[in-house]
Amino acid sequence: MNSKFVLAATVLLMAAAAPQSGYAAVVLQDNFNSSGPGDTLNWAGDAVFKPTSPPGSVDLIGVGGSYDFFPGHGSYLDLDGTTGNGNDPAGQITSVLSFGPGTYTVSFLLGGNHRNAPAQETVVSLGDFSQAITLTSGDPLTPYSFTFTTAIGGALQFTETGPSNQQGNILDDVVLTAVPEPSTWAMMILGFLGVGFVAYRRKSAAALRLA
């Protein structure tokens, strides 16, 4: 067999065993700007997320409204809406789409309530993955990113734990990407190698007939 073909096959198989985060596919994205600008108390959701925790609720705030705590970030969500105190959870949003078992990376911006309220806890979850983040009032809008594998799949949720006080953490710029498993990449690359080998054999056979 051609030595260049063998070398190429070895390099591709080594690449298949390495992390392939650069090939992750975005499966969900929402910056909440489609519903703004201006305040929308007890937000009804958009094409990506819907509120799912009555009597708890979420508010859309930011640019054009009375509560633009983070100028330059457009619209964003206050995860503890204006439906009263004592609700548990205080607010929750759930993705319209559900996602199968697999490996994902979820990234988002999360900041404190900025209204001198006590520390608030936000839980991000999908399937059997769950991560809690507790922020104080003065915490800035900070990027978070978690890569995880879930065996059961499900919808992406952000939940503000109760009891509600109408002053929640601030959520913006949610992105969910699906990360292919190394075995999936190995199967794909082996398929490509098979096609290449067939083409190589045909080229070799044609060269022999012409000789």
Coordinates of C-alpha atoms in Angstrom, one line a residue:
M1 CA 0.0 0.0 0.0
N2 CA 1.2 3.6 -0.7
S3 CA 3.2 4.8 2.3
K4 CA 1.6 8.3 2.0
F5 CA -1.9 6.6 2.4
V6 CA -0.7 4.7 5.5
L7 CA 0.7 7.9 7.0
A8 CA -2.5 9.8 6.4
A9 CA -4.6 7.0 7.9
T10 CA -2.4 7.0 11.0
V11 CA -2.7 10.8 11.5
L12 CA -6.5 10.7 11.0
L13 CA -6.9 7.9 13.5
M14 CA -4.8 9.7 16.1
A15 CA -6.9 12.8 15.5
A16 CA -10.0 10.7 16.1
A17 CA -8.8 9.8 19.6
A18 CA -8.1 13.5 20.5
P19 CA -10.8 15.9 21.8
Q20 CA -12.9 17.3 19.0
S21 CA -14.3 20.4 20.8
G22 CA -13.6 22.5 17.7
Y23 CA -16.3 20.5 15.8
A24 CA -19.0 21.0 18.4
A25 CA -22.3 22.0 16.8
V26 CA -24.5 24.8 18.3
V27 CA -27.9 23.3 19.1
L28 CA -29.4 26.2 21.1
Q29 CA -28.7 29.9 21.4
D30 CA -30.6 32.8 23.0
N31 CA -29.6 36.3 24.0
F32 CA -33.2 37.3 24.8
N33 CA -33.0 40.4 22.6
S34 CA -35.8 39.3 20.3
S35 CA -38.3 40.1 23.1
G36 CA -37.0 43.6 24.0
P37 CA -36.2 46.3 24.4
G38 CA -38.0 47.5 27.6
D39 CA -39.2 45.8 30.7
T40 CA -41.5 42.8 30.3
L41 CA -42.7 41.6 33.7
N42 CA -43.7 38.0 34.0
W43 CA -42.1 37.2 30.6
A44 CA -44.0 34.8 28.4
G45 CA -41.0 33.3 26.7
D46 CA -39.7 33.3 23.1
A47 CA -39.0 30.7 20.4
V48 CA -36.1 29.1 22.5
F49 CA -37.2 29.2 26.2
K50 CA -40.5 29.3 28.0
P51 CA -41.1 30.0 31.7
T52 CA -42.2 26.8 33.5
S53 CA -42.6 27.5 37.2
P54 CA -45.9 29.2 38.1
P55 CA -46.5 30.8 40.5
G56 CA -42.8 31.7 40.2
S57 CA -41.9 33.8 37.1
V58 CA -39.1 35.5 35.3
D59 CA -38.9 39.1 34.0
L60 CA -37.2 40.5 30.9
I61 CA -35.2 43.6 31.7
G62 CA -32.3 45.5 30.3
V63 CA -31.9 48.1 27.5
G64 CA -34.8 50.4 27.1
G65 CA -36.2 49.6 30.5
S66 CA -36.0 50.7 34.1
Y67 CA -33.6 48.0 35.2
D68 CA -30.6 48.1 32.9
F69 CA -28.1 46.8 35.4
F70 CA -25.5 45.8 32.7
P71 CA -25.5 48.4 30.0
G72 CA -24.3 47.1 26.6
H73 CA -25.8 43.7 27.0
G74 CA -29.1 44.3 25.4
S75 CA -32.0 42.5 27.1
Y76 CA -31.6 39.7 29.7
L77 CA -33.6 37.8 32.2
D78 CA -34.2 38.5 35.9
L79 CA -34.7 34.9 37.1
D80 CA -37.0 35.9 40.0
G81 CA -40.0 37.6 38.5
T82 CA -42.8 39.8 39.9
T83 CA -45.4 37.3 41.0
G84 CA -44.9 37.8 44.7
N85 CA -42.8 36.5 47.5
G86 CA -42.4 33.0 48.9
N87 CA -42.6 31.0 45.6
D88 CA -40.4 27.9 45.3
P89 CA -38.9 27.9 42.8
A90 CA -38.7 31.6 42.4
G91 CA -38.5 31.3 38.6
Q92 CA -37.6 28.8 35.9
I93 CA -37.1 28.7 32.2
T94 CA -37.1 25.5 30.1
S95 CA -35.9 25.1 26.5
V96 CA -38.6 24.4 23.9
L97 CA -36.4 21.7 22.4
S98 CA -35.3 18.5 24.2
F99 CA -31.9 16.9 23.6
G100 CA -30.9 13.3 23.6
P101 CA -28.2 11.6 25.7
G102 CA -24.7 12.7 24.9
T103 CA -22.0 15.2 25.7
Y104 CA -22.7 18.9 25.7
T105 CA -21.2 22.3 26.6
V106 CA -23.5 24.9 28.0
S107 CA -22.2 28.5 28.3
F108 CA -23.9 31.6 29.6
L109 CA -23.6 34.9 31.4
L110 CA -24.8 35.1 35.0
G111 CA -24.7 38.1 37.3
G112 CA -26.0 39.1 40.8
N113 CA -29.4 40.7 41.3
H114 CA -27.8 44.2 41.8
R115 CA -30.6 45.3 44.1
N116 CA -29.0 44.6 47.5
A117 CA -31.0 41.5 47.9
P118 CA -29.6 38.4 49.7
A119 CA -27.5 35.9 47.8
Q120 CA -29.5 34.0 45.1
E121 CA -28.9 30.4 43.8
T122 CA -29.4 29.5 40.1
V123 CA -29.3 25.8 39.0
V124 CA -28.6 24.9 35.3
S125 CA -29.6 21.4 34.4
L126 CA -30.1 19.0 31.5
G127 CA -31.0 15.3 32.0
D128 CA -28.9 14.0 34.9
F129 CA -26.6 17.0 34.8
S130 CA -27.1 19.8 37.4
Q131 CA -24.9 22.6 38.5
A132 CA -25.8 25.2 41.2
I133 CA -24.3 28.7 41.2
T134 CA -24.8 31.1 44.1
L135 CA -24.2 34.8 43.6
T136 CA -24.4 37.9 45.8
S137 CA -26.0 41.2 44.8
G138 CA -22.8 42.9 43.5
D139 CA -21.5 40.0 41.5
P140 CA -20.8 41.1 37.8
L141 CA -22.2 39.5 34.7
T142 CA -19.7 36.6 34.4
P143 CA -19.2 33.9 31.7
Y144 CA -19.7 30.3 32.8
S145 CA -19.1 27.2 30.8
F146 CA -19.7 23.5 31.7
T147 CA -19.0 20.4 29.6
F148 CA -21.0 17.4 30.7
T149 CA -22.3 14.0 29.6
T150 CA -25.9 13.0 30.3
A151 CA -27.2 9.5 30.0
I152 CA -30.9 10.4 29.8
G153 CA -31.2 13.7 27.9
G154 CA -33.9 16.2 28.3
A155 CA -34.6 20.0 28.1
L156 CA -32.2 22.7 29.2
Q157 CA -33.4 24.5 32.3
F158 CA -32.4 27.4 34.5
T159 CA -34.0 27.4 37.9
E160 CA -33.9 30.2 40.5
T161 CA -34.4 28.4 43.8
G162 CA -36.8 29.9 46.3
P163 CA -38.3 31.4 48.2
S164 CA -38.8 34.3 45.7
N165 CA -38.3 37.9 46.7
Q166 CA -38.7 39.4 43.2
Q167 CA -34.9 40.1 42.9
G168 CA -33.1 37.3 41.1
N169 CA -29.9 36.6 39.4
I170 CA -29.4 37.9 35.8
L171 CA -29.1 35.5 32.9
D172 CA -27.9 36.3 29.3
D173 CA -26.3 34.8 26.2
V174 CA -27.1 31.1 26.6
V175 CA -25.4 28.7 24.1
L176 CA -25.6 24.9 24.1
T177 CA -23.3 22.9 21.9
A178 CA -23.3 19.2 21.2
V179 CA -19.9 17.6 21.4
P180 CA -19.4 14.4 19.2
E181 CA -18.0 11.4 21.0
P182 CA -14.5 10.2 20.0
S183 CA -16.0 6.9 18.9
T184 CA -18.3 8.7 16.5
W185 CA -15.4 10.6 15.0
A186 CA -13.4 7.4 14.7
M187 CA -16.3 5.7 12.8
M188 CA -16.6 8.7 10.4
I189 CA -12.9 8.8 9.7
L190 CA -12.7 5.1 9.1
G191 CA -15.5 5.5 6.6
F192 CA -13.5 8.2 4.9
L193 CA -10.4 6.0 4.9
G194 CA -12.4 3.2 3.3
V195 CA -13.6 5.4 0.5
G196 CA -10.0 6.7 0.0
F197 CA -8.7 3.2 -0.1
V198 CA -11.2 2.1 -2.7
A199 CA -10.3 5.1 -4.8
Y200 CA -6.6 4.3 -4.4
R201 CA -7.1 0.7 -5.5
R202 CA -9.0 1.8 -8.6
K203 CA -6.3 4.2 -9.5
S204 CA -3.7 1.5 -9.1
A205 CA -5.7 -1.0 -11.2
A206 CA -6.1 1.6 -13.9
A207 CA -2.4 2.4 -13.9
L208 CA -1.6 -1.4 -14.3
R209 CA -4.0 -1.7 -17.3
L210 CA -2.3 1.2 -19.0
A211 CA 1.2 -0.2 -18.4

